Coordinates of C-alpha atoms and ligand atoms in Angstrom, one line a residue:
M348 CA -31.4 -1.7 9.1
K349 CA -28.2 -0.6 10.8
P350 CA -27.0 2.3 8.7
V351 CA -23.3 3.4 8.5
V352 CA -23.0 7.1 7.8
G353 CA -20.1 9.1 6.4
I354 CA -19.0 12.3 8.1
D355 CA -16.8 15.1 6.9
L356 CA -15.6 16.8 10.1
G357 CA -14.3 20.0 8.5
T358 CA -12.4 23.0 9.8
T359 CA -15.2 25.4 8.9
H360 CA -18.1 23.2 8.0
S361 CA -19.1 19.6 8.8
L362 CA -21.6 17.3 7.0
V363 CA -23.1 13.9 7.2
A364 CA -24.1 11.7 4.2
Y365 CA -25.6 8.3 3.6
R366 CA -25.6 5.9 0.6
K367 CA -29.0 4.5 0.1
E368 CA -29.9 1.0 -1.0
D369 CA -30.2 2.1 -4.6
G370 CA -26.6 3.3 -4.6
T371 CA -27.3 7.0 -4.7
V372 CA -25.6 9.1 -2.0
E373 CA -27.6 11.6 -0.1
V374 CA -26.2 14.4 2.0
L375 CA -28.5 14.6 5.1
R376 CA -29.9 18.0 5.8
D377 CA -31.2 19.8 8.9
R378 CA -34.8 20.8 9.4
E379 CA -34.1 24.0 7.5
G380 CA -32.8 22.0 4.6
R381 CA -29.2 23.0 5.0
A382 CA -26.4 20.5 4.2
L383 CA -23.6 22.3 5.9
L384 CA -23.2 22.6 9.6
P385 CA -20.7 25.3 10.7
S386 CA -18.0 23.6 12.8
V387 CA -18.7 26.1 15.6
V388 CA -19.6 25.6 19.2
A389 CA -20.9 28.5 21.4
L390 CA -20.5 28.3 25.1
S391 CA -22.9 30.9 26.4
P392 CA -24.7 31.6 29.7
D393 CA -27.9 30.1 28.3
G394 CA -26.3 26.9 27.2
V395 CA -24.2 25.2 24.6
S396 CA -25.1 25.5 21.0
V397 CA -23.7 24.2 17.8
G398 CA -23.7 25.3 14.1
W399 CA -25.5 28.2 12.5
G400 CA -26.9 29.6 15.8
A401 CA -23.5 29.3 17.5
R402 CA -21.8 31.2 14.7
E403 CA -24.2 34.2 15.2
L404 CA -23.0 34.6 18.7
I405 CA -19.4 35.5 17.6
N406 CA -19.6 39.0 18.9
N407 CA -21.5 38.3 22.1
P408 CA -19.1 39.3 24.9
K409 CA -20.6 36.8 27.3
T410 CA -20.1 33.9 25.0
T411 CA -17.1 31.8 24.0
V412 CA -17.4 30.9 20.4
V413 CA -15.1 28.0 19.5
Y414 CA -14.3 27.6 15.8
A415 CA -11.6 25.8 13.8
A416 CA -11.1 23.4 16.7
K417 CA -9.9 20.9 14.1
R418 CA -6.6 22.9 14.1
L419 CA -6.0 21.9 17.7
M420 CA -7.1 18.3 17.4
G421 CA -4.7 15.7 18.7
R422 CA -1.9 18.2 19.2
S423 CA 0.0 19.2 22.3
F424 CA -0.5 22.7 23.8
E425 CA 3.0 23.6 22.7
E426 CA 2.5 22.4 19.1
T427 CA -0.6 24.6 18.8
A428 CA 1.2 27.9 19.7
A429 CA 1.1 29.3 16.1
E430 CA -2.6 28.2 15.7
R431 CA -3.6 29.8 19.0
A432 CA -2.2 33.1 17.9
H433 CA -4.9 33.2 15.2
L434 CA -7.9 32.2 17.4
S435 CA -10.1 34.8 19.2
Y436 CA -11.1 32.4 22.0
P437 CA -9.0 31.5 25.1
V438 CA -7.1 28.2 25.0
I439 CA -5.3 27.0 28.1
D440 CA -2.8 24.3 28.9
K441 CA -4.4 21.3 30.5
N442 CA -1.8 18.7 31.3
G443 CA 0.0 19.6 28.2
S444 CA -3.0 19.5 25.9
P445 CA -5.0 22.6 24.7
A446 CA -8.4 23.1 26.3
I447 CA -11.1 25.7 26.1
P448 CA -12.5 27.1 29.4
D449 CA -16.2 27.0 29.8
P450 CA -16.6 29.0 33.0
E451 CA -20.4 29.0 32.9
R452 CA -20.3 25.2 33.5
G453 CA -17.1 25.2 35.5
R454 CA -15.2 23.0 33.1
T455 CA -12.7 23.0 30.3
L456 CA -13.3 21.3 26.9
T457 CA -10.6 19.6 24.9
P458 CA -10.7 19.6 21.1
P459 CA -12.1 16.1 20.9
E460 CA -14.9 17.2 23.2
I461 CA -15.7 20.2 20.9
G462 CA -15.5 17.8 18.0
A463 CA -17.9 15.5 19.8
L464 CA -20.5 18.3 20.2
I465 CA -20.4 18.8 16.4
L466 CA -20.6 15.0 15.7
S467 CA -23.5 14.6 18.1
N468 CA -25.4 17.3 16.2
L469 CA -24.7 15.5 12.9
R470 CA -25.7 12.2 14.5
S471 CA -29.1 13.5 15.7
R472 CA -29.6 15.0 12.2
A473 CA -28.9 11.6 10.6
E474 CA -31.2 9.8 13.0
E475 CA -34.0 12.3 12.2
A476 CA -33.4 12.0 8.5
L477 CA -33.1 8.2 8.4
G478 CA -35.7 7.6 11.0
C479 CA -33.6 5.1 13.0
A480 CA -30.7 5.0 15.5
V481 CA -27.3 5.8 14.0
A482 CA -24.1 4.6 15.6
D483 CA -21.7 3.4 13.0
A484 CA -19.7 6.0 11.1
V485 CA -16.7 6.7 8.9
I486 CA -15.0 10.0 9.6
T487 CA -12.6 11.8 7.2
V488 CA -9.4 13.6 8.2
P489 CA -6.7 15.4 6.1
A490 CA -4.2 13.1 4.6
Y491 CA -1.4 14.7 6.6
F492 CA -3.1 14.0 10.0
N493 CA -0.7 11.9 12.1
D494 CA -1.8 9.1 14.4
A495 CA -2.5 11.3 17.4
Q496 CA -4.7 13.6 15.3
R497 CA -6.5 10.5 13.9
Q498 CA -6.9 9.0 17.3
A499 CA -8.3 12.4 18.7
T500 CA -10.8 12.4 15.9
K501 CA -11.8 8.8 16.7
D502 CA -12.1 9.8 20.4
A503 CA -14.4 12.7 19.4
G504 CA -16.6 10.1 17.6
A505 CA -16.6 7.8 20.6
L506 CA -17.6 10.7 22.9
A507 CA -20.5 11.5 20.5
G508 CA -21.7 7.9 20.9
L509 CA -20.4 6.9 17.5
N510 CA -18.8 3.7 16.6
V511 CA -16.1 4.9 14.3
L512 CA -15.5 2.1 11.9
R513 CA -12.8 3.9 10.1
I514 CA -10.9 7.1 9.7
I515 CA -10.2 7.8 6.0
N516 CA -8.3 10.5 4.2
E517 CA -10.3 13.4 2.8
P518 CA -8.7 13.1 -0.7
T519 CA -9.5 9.4 -0.7
A520 CA -13.1 10.2 0.1
A521 CA -13.2 12.7 -2.7
A522 CA -11.9 10.1 -5.1
L523 CA -14.5 7.6 -3.9
A524 CA -17.3 10.1 -4.5
Y525 CA -16.2 10.1 -8.2
G526 CA -16.3 6.3 -8.2
L527 CA -12.6 6.0 -8.6
G528 CA -11.2 2.8 -7.2
E529 CA -14.6 1.1 -7.9
K530 CA -14.6 1.7 -11.6
K531 CA -11.4 3.4 -12.5
D532 CA -7.7 3.3 -11.6
G533 CA -5.0 5.9 -12.1
L534 CA -3.1 8.8 -10.7
F535 CA -5.2 11.7 -9.4
A536 CA -4.5 15.1 -7.9
V537 CA -6.9 16.3 -5.2
F538 CA -7.0 20.1 -4.9
D539 CA -8.8 21.0 -1.7
L540 CA -9.2 24.7 -1.0
G541 CA -11.6 25.4 1.9
G542 CA -12.3 28.3 4.2
G543 CA -9.0 28.4 6.0
T544 CA -6.8 25.6 4.7
F545 CA -5.4 24.4 1.4
D546 CA -4.5 20.7 1.0
F547 CA -3.0 19.1 -2.1
S548 CA -2.6 15.4 -2.4
L549 CA -1.5 13.1 -5.1
L550 CA -3.4 9.8 -5.0
E551 CA -2.4 6.6 -6.8
I552 CA -5.3 4.2 -7.2
R553 CA -4.5 0.6 -8.2
K554 CA -6.9 -2.3 -7.9
G555 CA -8.9 -0.6 -5.2
I556 CA -5.9 0.4 -3.1
F557 CA -5.5 4.1 -2.5
E558 CA -2.0 5.3 -1.9
V559 CA -1.2 8.9 -1.0
R560 CA 1.9 9.5 -3.0
A561 CA 2.5 13.1 -1.8
T562 CA 0.8 15.7 0.2
S563 CA 1.4 19.4 0.7
G564 CA -0.5 22.5 1.3
D565 CA -0.8 25.6 3.4
T566 CA -2.6 25.4 6.8
H567 CA -3.4 29.1 6.5
L568 CA -4.7 29.6 3.0
G569 CA -8.3 29.7 2.0
G570 CA -11.5 31.6 1.3
E571 CA -11.2 33.6 4.5
D572 CA -8.0 35.2 3.2
F573 CA -9.9 36.3 0.1
D574 CA -12.7 37.8 2.2
R575 CA -10.1 39.6 4.2
A576 CA -8.3 40.9 1.1
I577 CA -11.6 42.4 -0.2
L578 CA -12.3 43.9 3.2
T579 CA -8.9 45.5 3.5
E580 CA -9.4 47.1 0.1
W581 CA -12.7 48.6 1.2
L582 CA -11.4 49.9 4.4
E583 CA -8.3 51.4 2.7
S584 CA -10.5 53.2 0.2
D585 CA -12.8 54.7 2.7
P586 CA -11.4 56.1 6.0
G587 CA -15.0 56.7 7.3
L588 CA -15.8 53.1 6.9
A589 CA -12.5 52.1 8.6
A590 CA -13.5 54.1 11.6
K591 CA -16.9 52.5 11.9
A592 CA -15.3 49.0 11.4
E593 CA -13.4 49.5 14.7
R594 CA -16.6 48.0 16.2
P595 CA -16.4 44.2 15.8
E596 CA -20.0 43.8 14.8
V597 CA -19.6 46.3 11.9
K598 CA -16.4 44.5 10.8
D599 CA -18.3 41.2 10.9
I600 CA -21.1 42.6 8.7
L601 CA -18.5 43.9 6.2
R602 CA -16.7 40.5 6.2
K603 CA -19.9 38.7 5.4
E604 CA -20.6 41.2 2.6
A605 CA -17.1 40.6 1.2
E606 CA -17.8 36.9 1.2
R607 CA -21.1 37.4 -0.4
A608 CA -19.5 39.5 -3.1
K609 CA -16.8 37.0 -3.7
I610 CA -19.3 34.2 -4.1
A611 CA -21.4 36.2 -6.5
L612 CA -18.4 36.8 -8.7
S613 CA -18.1 33.1 -9.5
K614 CA -21.3 33.6 -11.5
T615 CA -21.2 37.2 -12.6
S616 CA -18.4 39.5 -13.7
E617 CA -19.4 42.4 -11.5
V618 CA -21.2 42.9 -8.3
T619 CA -22.4 46.0 -6.4
V620 CA -22.4 46.2 -2.6
R621 CA -24.7 48.7 -1.0
L622 CA -24.8 49.2 2.8
P623 CA -26.9 52.3 3.4
S624 CA -26.7 52.1 7.2
L625 CA -22.9 52.4 6.9
E626 CA -23.2 54.9 4.0
F627 CA -21.1 52.6 2.0
S628 CA -21.5 51.4 -1.6
T629 CA -19.0 50.0 -4.0
T630 CA -18.5 47.8 -7.1
L631 CA -16.2 44.8 -7.3
T632 CA -15.3 43.3 -10.6
R633 CA -14.1 39.8 -11.2
A634 CA -10.9 41.2 -12.8
R635 CA -10.2 43.2 -9.6
L636 CA -10.9 40.1 -7.4
D637 CA -8.5 38.1 -9.5
T638 CA -5.8 40.6 -8.9
L639 CA -6.5 40.6 -5.1
V640 CA -6.4 36.8 -5.1
A641 CA -3.3 36.4 -7.3
P642 CA -0.8 36.2 -4.4
F643 CA -2.8 33.4 -2.9
V644 CA -3.0 31.5 -6.2
S645 CA 0.8 31.6 -6.4
R646 CA 1.2 30.4 -2.8
A647 CA -1.1 27.5 -3.5
F648 CA 0.8 26.5 -6.6
H649 CA 4.1 26.8 -4.8
A650 CA 2.8 24.0 -2.6
V651 CA 1.6 22.0 -5.6
R652 CA 4.9 22.3 -7.4
S653 CA 6.9 21.2 -4.3
A654 CA 4.6 18.1 -3.9
M655 CA 5.0 17.2 -7.5
Q656 CA 8.8 17.5 -7.3
D657 CA 8.9 15.4 -4.1
S658 CA 7.0 12.7 -5.8
G659 CA 9.0 12.8 -9.0
I660 CA 5.8 12.8 -11.0
E661 CA 5.3 15.1 -13.9
P662 CA 2.0 17.0 -14.0
Q663 CA 1.2 15.4 -17.4
A664 CA 1.2 11.9 -15.8
V665 CA -1.8 12.8 -13.7
D666 CA -5.0 11.3 -15.1
G667 CA -7.4 13.8 -13.5
V668 CA -7.8 16.5 -10.9
I669 CA -10.5 16.5 -8.3
L670 CA -11.7 19.8 -6.9
V671 CA -12.7 19.9 -3.3
G672 CA -13.8 22.7 -1.0
G673 CA -16.0 25.7 -1.5
S674 CA -13.2 28.0 -2.7
T675 CA -12.5 25.8 -5.8
R676 CA -15.6 27.5 -7.2
F677 CA -13.2 30.4 -7.7
L678 CA -12.8 30.6 -11.5
R679 CA -9.2 31.9 -11.3
F680 CA -8.2 28.8 -9.4
R681 CA -9.9 26.5 -11.8
E682 CA -8.2 28.0 -14.7
A683 CA -4.8 27.8 -13.0
V684 CA -5.4 24.1 -12.1
A685 CA -6.5 23.2 -15.6
E686 CA -3.5 25.0 -17.0
F687 CA -1.0 23.4 -14.7
F688 CA -2.1 19.8 -15.2
G689 CA -3.4 20.2 -18.8
K690 CA -6.1 17.7 -17.7
P691 CA -9.9 17.9 -17.4
L692 CA -11.2 18.8 -13.9
L693 CA -13.4 16.4 -12.0
D694 CA -16.0 18.8 -10.7
S695 CA -19.4 17.3 -11.3
V696 CA -19.9 16.6 -7.6
D697 CA -20.5 19.7 -5.4
P698 CA -17.1 20.6 -3.9
D699 CA -18.7 21.3 -0.6
L700 CA -20.3 17.9 -0.4
V701 CA -17.8 15.7 -2.2
V702 CA -15.8 14.5 0.9
A703 CA -18.9 13.6 2.9
E704 CA -20.3 11.8 -0.1
G705 CA -17.1 9.8 -0.4
A706 CA -17.2 9.0 3.3
A707 CA -20.7 7.6 2.7
V708 CA -19.4 5.4 -0.1
Q709 CA -16.8 4.0 2.2
A710 CA -19.4 3.6 5.0
D711 CA -21.6 1.7 2.6
I712 CA -18.7 -0.6 1.6
L713 CA -17.9 -1.2 5.3
S714 CA -21.5 -2.0 6.1
G715 CA -20.9 -5.1 4.1
R716 CA -24.2 -4.6 2.2
R717 CA -22.6 -4.5 -1.2
K718 CA -20.7 -7.7 -1.9
D719 CA -19.7 -6.5 -5.4
L720 CA -17.5 -3.7 -4.1
L721 CA -13.8 -3.6 -3.6
L722 CA -12.7 -2.8 -0.2
L723 CA -10.0 -0.1 0.1
D724 CA -8.0 -1.6 2.8
V725 CA -5.1 -4.0 3.4
T726 CA -4.2 -6.4 6.2
P727 CA -1.8 -4.5 8.4
L728 CA 0.1 -7.6 9.5
S729 CA 0.5 -11.2 8.2
L730 CA -2.0 -13.9 9.2
G731 CA -1.2 -17.5 9.5
I732 CA -1.2 -20.6 11.7
E733 CA 1.2 -22.4 14.0
T734 CA 2.8 -25.5 12.6
I735 CA 5.1 -28.1 14.1
G736 CA 8.0 -26.8 16.2
G737 CA 6.2 -23.6 17.0
V738 CA 6.8 -21.9 13.7
T739 CA 4.5 -19.6 11.9
S740 CA 3.1 -20.6 8.5
T741 CA 1.7 -17.5 6.8
L742 CA -1.4 -17.7 4.7
I743 CA -2.2 -14.1 4.1
P744 CA 0.8 -11.8 3.9
R745 CA 0.6 -8.3 5.2
N746 CA -0.6 -5.6 2.9
T747 CA -2.9 -7.9 1.1
T748 CA -6.0 -6.1 -0.1
I749 CA -9.1 -7.3 1.6
P750 CA -11.5 -8.9 1.1
A751 CA -9.1 -11.8 0.7
Q752 CA -9.0 -15.6 0.8
A753 CA -6.2 -18.1 1.1
K754 CA -6.2 -21.9 1.2
E755 CA -3.4 -24.2 2.1
L756 CA -3.0 -27.9 2.7
F757 CA -1.5 -29.2 6.0
T758 CA -1.1 -32.6 7.5
T759 CA -0.6 -34.5 10.8
Y760 CA 2.6 -35.0 12.6
V761 CA 2.0 -38.1 14.6
D762 CA 0.8 -41.5 13.4
G763 CA -2.8 -42.0 14.1
Q764 CA -3.3 -38.4 15.0
V765 CA -7.1 -37.8 15.1
N766 CA -7.2 -34.1 15.8
V767 CA -5.2 -30.9 14.9
D768 CA -4.9 -27.8 17.0
I769 CA -5.3 -24.7 14.7
H770 CA -3.6 -21.8 16.3
V771 CA -4.3 -18.5 14.4
L772 CA -1.5 -15.9 14.5
Q773 CA -0.9 -12.4 13.4
G774 CA 2.5 -10.9 12.9
E775 CA 5.8 -11.0 11.0
R776 CA 7.9 -13.1 13.3
E777 CA 9.0 -16.6 12.4
M778 CA 8.2 -18.2 15.7
A779 CA 4.6 -18.5 16.8
A780 CA 5.3 -17.4 20.3
D781 CA 6.6 -14.0 19.1
N782 CA 3.4 -13.3 17.2
R783 CA 0.0 -12.3 18.4
S784 CA -2.4 -15.1 19.1
L785 CA -5.8 -14.4 17.6
G786 CA -7.5 -17.6 18.6
R787 CA -7.4 -21.3 18.3
F788 CA -9.7 -24.2 17.6
T789 CA -9.5 -28.0 17.2
L790 CA -10.4 -30.0 14.2
S791 CA -11.2 -33.5 15.3
G792 CA -12.6 -36.6 13.6
I793 CA -9.5 -37.1 11.4
P794 CA -9.2 -40.8 10.4
P795 CA -6.3 -42.4 12.1
L796 CA -3.7 -42.6 9.4
P797 CA 0.1 -42.6 9.3
A798 CA 1.6 -39.1 10.0
G799 CA 1.7 -37.1 6.8
A800 CA -1.2 -38.9 5.1
P801 CA -4.3 -36.8 6.0
R802 CA -5.0 -33.8 3.9
I803 CA -6.2 -30.9 6.0
E804 CA -7.3 -27.8 4.1
V805 CA -7.1 -24.6 6.1
T806 CA -8.9 -21.6 4.7
F807 CA -8.5 -17.9 5.7
Q808 CA -11.2 -15.6 4.6
I809 CA -11.3 -11.9 5.5
D810 CA -14.5 -10.1 4.6
A811 CA -15.1 -6.4 3.8
N812 CA -15.3 -5.5 7.4
G813 CA -11.9 -7.0 8.2
I814 CA -13.4 -10.0 10.0
L815 CA -11.4 -13.1 9.6
E816 CA -12.8 -16.5 9.5
V817 CA -10.5 -19.5 9.7
S818 CA -11.8 -22.9 8.8
A819 CA -10.2 -26.4 8.6
R820 CA -11.5 -29.3 6.6
E821 CA -10.2 -32.9 6.5
Q822 CA -10.5 -33.8 2.8
T823 CA -11.4 -37.5 3.0
T824 CA -14.1 -37.2 5.6
G825 CA -15.2 -33.7 5.0
Q826 CA -14.9 -33.0 8.8
R827 CA -14.9 -29.3 9.4
A828 CA -14.2 -26.8 12.2
N829 CA -13.9 -23.0 12.2
V830 CA -13.4 -19.9 14.2
V831 CA -14.4 -16.2 13.6
I832 CA -12.0 -13.5 14.6
H833 CA -11.9 -9.7 14.5
P834 CA -8.2 -9.2 13.9
S835 CA -7.9 -5.5 13.4
Y836 CA -9.8 -4.5 16.5
G837 CA -7.7 -3.6 19.5
L838 CA -4.7 -3.2 17.4
A839 CA -3.7 0.5 17.1
K840 CA -1.6 1.8 14.3
E841 CA 1.3 2.3 16.8
D842 CA 1.1 -1.3 17.8
V843 CA 1.3 -2.4 14.1
R844 CA 4.3 -0.2 13.7
E845 CA 6.0 -1.5 16.8
L846 CA 5.4 -5.1 15.8
L847 CA 6.8 -4.5 12.3
K848 CA 9.8 -2.8 13.8
E849 CA 10.4 -5.8 16.0
A850 CA 10.0 -8.2 13.2
F851 CA 12.6 -6.3 11.1
S852 CA 15.1 -6.1 14.0
H853 CA 14.8 -9.8 14.7
A854 CA 14.6 -10.9 11.1
K855 CA 18.0 -12.6 10.9
E856 CA 17.9 -14.5 14.2
D857 CA 14.3 -15.4 13.5
F858 CA 15.2 -16.7 10.2
E859 CA 18.0 -18.9 11.5
L860 CA 15.9 -20.2 14.4
R861 CA 13.1 -21.0 12.0
L862 CA 15.5 -22.8 9.7
L863 CA 16.8 -24.9 12.6
V864 CA 13.3 -25.7 13.9
D865 CA 12.0 -26.6 10.4
S866 CA 15.1 -28.7 9.8
R867 CA 14.6 -30.6 13.1
T868 CA 10.9 -31.1 12.3
E869 CA 11.7 -32.4 8.8
A870 CA 14.5 -34.6 10.2
Q871 CA 12.0 -36.2 12.7
T872 CA 9.5 -36.8 9.9
V873 CA 12.1 -38.4 7.7
I874 CA 13.4 -40.5 10.5
N875 CA 9.9 -41.7 11.4
A876 CA 9.1 -42.6 7.8
T877 CA 12.4 -44.3 7.4
A878 CA 11.9 -46.4 10.5
R879 CA 8.4 -47.3 9.3
A880 CA 9.8 -48.3 5.9
L881 CA 12.6 -50.3 7.3
A882 CA 10.2 -52.2 9.6
T883 CA 7.9 -53.1 6.7
V884 CA 10.3 -54.1 4.0
G885 CA 12.3 -57.4 3.8
S886 CA 15.6 -58.3 2.2
D887 CA 13.8 -58.7 -1.1
I888 CA 13.5 -54.9 -1.3
L889 CA 16.5 -53.8 0.7
D890 CA 19.8 -55.6 1.0
E891 CA 21.8 -55.7 4.3
R892 CA 24.4 -53.2 3.1
E893 CA 21.8 -50.6 2.2
R894 CA 20.0 -51.1 5.4
Q895 CA 23.1 -50.6 7.5
A896 CA 24.0 -47.5 5.6
I897 CA 20.5 -46.0 6.2
E898 CA 20.6 -46.9 9.9
A899 CA 24.1 -45.4 10.3
Q900 CA 22.9 -42.2 8.6
T901 CA 19.8 -42.0 10.8
K902 CA 22.0 -42.0 13.8
I903 CA 24.2 -39.2 12.4
L904 CA 21.0 -37.2 11.7
R905 CA 19.7 -37.7 15.2
T906 CA 23.0 -36.3 16.6
A907 CA 22.8 -33.3 14.2
M908 CA 19.2 -32.7 15.4
E909 CA 20.5 -32.2 18.9
G910 CA 22.9 -29.5 17.9
N911 CA 22.0 -25.9 16.8
D912 CA 23.2 -26.0 13.3
G913 CA 20.3 -25.9 10.9
K914 CA 22.4 -26.2 7.9
K915 CA 24.1 -29.3 9.2
V916 CA 20.7 -30.9 9.9
R917 CA 19.6 -30.2 6.4
D918 CA 22.8 -31.7 4.9
E919 CA 22.3 -34.8 6.9
I920 CA 18.7 -35.1 5.8
R921 CA 19.8 -34.8 2.2
T922 CA 22.4 -37.6 2.7
L923 CA 19.7 -39.8 4.3
D924 CA 17.4 -38.9 1.4
R925 CA 20.0 -40.1 -1.1
L926 CA 20.4 -43.3 0.8
T927 CA 16.7 -44.0 1.0
Q928 CA 16.1 -43.0 -2.7
P929 CA 16.3 -46.6 -4.0
L930 CA 14.0 -47.8 -1.3
A931 CA 11.5 -45.1 -2.1
E932 CA 11.5 -46.1 -5.7
R933 CA 10.9 -49.7 -4.9
L934 CA 8.0 -48.9 -2.5
V935 CA 4.5 -48.8 -3.7
N936 CA 2.9 -47.2 -0.7
H937 CA 2.2 -43.7 -1.8
S938 CA 2.3 -41.9 1.5
L939 CA 5.6 -43.5 2.5
T940 CA 7.1 -42.5 -0.8
E941 CA 6.1 -39.0 -0.3
A942 CA 7.3 -38.8 3.2
L943 CA 10.6 -40.3 2.2
S944 CA 11.1 -38.0 -0.7
G945 CA 10.9 -35.1 1.8
K946 CA 8.1 -33.5 -0.2
H947 CA 5.7 -33.4 2.7
L948 CA 3.1 -30.9 3.8
P949 CA 3.6 -28.8 6.8
E950 CA 2.3 -30.6 9.9
I951 CA -0.1 -29.4 12.6
P952 CA 0.3 -30.7 16.1
P953 CA -2.6 -32.6 17.8
E954 CA -4.7 -30.9 20.5
G955 CA -2.8 -30.6 23.8
G956 CA 0.5 -29.7 22.3
S957 CA 3.0 -31.0 19.9
H958 CA 4.8 -34.1 19.3
A959 CA 6.7 -37.0 20.7
Ligands
ADP2393 P1 -13.5 23.7 5.0 O1 -13.2 22.5 4.3 O2 -12.3 24.4 5.5 O3 -14.5 23.5 6.1 P2 -15.3 24.6 2.8 O4 -14.9 23.5 1.9 O5 -16.6 24.5 3.4 O6 -14.2 24.7 4.0 O7 -15.1 26.0 2.1 C1 -15.6 27.2 2.6 C2 -15.1 28.3 1.8 O8 -15.6 28.3 0.4 C3 -15.6 29.7 2.4 O9 -14.4 30.5 2.5 C4 -16.5 30.2 1.3 O10 -16.5 31.6 1.2 C5 -15.9 29.6 0.0 N1 -16.9 29.6 -1.1 C6 -18.1 29.0 -1.1 N2 -18.7 29.2 -2.3 C7 -17.8 29.9 -3.1 C8 -17.8 30.5 -4.4 N3 -18.8 30.3 -5.2 N4 -16.7 31.2 -4.8 C9 -15.6 31.3 -4.0 N5 -15.6 30.9 -2.8 C10 -16.6 30.2 -2.3
MG2394 MG1 -13.0 20.5 3.7

């Protein structure tokens, strides 16, 4: 077994999950049975620790406790200025990137290195829980993460010894955990309210393709704000307590109490807090908490409204709302969400675990174990082969959902050609040389027939892992050859974008050049077939006048082929076609008829280059 796990690398908590053979998803727990791992790394004189223990060291003056490193991930030092202002640990500028000093070990750690420490911890946890080595993983990121942030997350995975098969959006993962895409299509809102961030996304799911229609949110809105609001109220009501809370460890105790009270209020309507050591005791009601939280609710809905407006979608058009993040247990938020969309809430999956569970679903799909599942991905660039004249013949256009399959018939270009050279290409350009070469192979053993007669079926097949297999089969003999390619590997998102940009900017000249090359190829085919026909027929089929007209037009066509005007070549082909029409009708030889009528298949050159 080679398991693929799903990882939610969160701002406050991280988790790892795995989908078992029977289809159920299990969130993997630590030895103490805890599913969540605080995304906290402590750099202390005794060593580096991660998770619950690290979090306890927050007030230890000899220790640097790094939390919320996700906020720094893949961003430049300058870009993180606002974030750094909120962090209590030092962040320095290391060649333009943020880095955290670890003086004990005489080094600095970058955000991906911090992420790697968290991921390593989850990886060991998974290995222990599953009883085998774990390397392959899917990691989630917020939908708004840009390429640099995604790449940094991938780097963190690589540093942790993980083979990151894919980075997927958190809202997409949440939807997957609810079986959307596999069983159900539609428009879904994902409302993710965590410890320190609020992310709202609108997802459109059609035939297994997930499209993020809009995102918005607030990078500084979450459960910690509510804890702070409760704490502030306590401190304002009790000056003695406020004085004691000058000490960070006291403040920390109070903050934890505030969180505990808040969490209790999602189950009861009133909670009493007693802290005898601080001579403090108070009662908090749900009604009072709702009042304290009201400004945050309006801030969240401000973001929701702007996303809906940007997308031009009415709240009523949304088919369901998925709740993600610990803070959506907050009853006031649930009511507000239900009211805004007027739709039932999808909340049967634990909001703390839902993203990791969805990542595990995607991981399972990528493991290729389940052939029945849809894959939620598309080909980033078109795939095809090179045909005569160095042009690209596309079999699978870009943005095709995978797994995918395409078949097309090709033929030979030269009389008696016994092999074809299949050159597999990726890209949007018309000319093969401008596209990316993915590989090539030769199909030999083709029976020696006139050019255009053999039927060579080329099949492109992309499996759930994005692996492309190209095969070619000659239909009369059944002779086969194939090649297996990993097309998406080594092609970064930026590369794809760059290639697309190039294709667009060259579209017109590419098109004209292709037209010219195709016309020349077609002209050559028609000339060859005509010559062959003229050589085989006598005056009983073709009279002298007709023959001379055809020969004269062939000469005109040859001259046109030497020029650069594709349209002129096409016009001359059409004229020749008209002249040979009576001949074609009188001929019985099927392959000649087809060649003459111009309705031929695209040709593939023989091994060792093209044509005569
Ligand atoms: P993140 O995605 O940012 O890592 P989480 O999704 O783990 O965050 O959410 C953590 C937040 O959820 C914390 O602020 C926690 O207090 C809050 N939370 C957990 N349970 C409840 C509850 N029952 N009611 C209100 N808030 C809760
Ligand atoms: Mg989260």
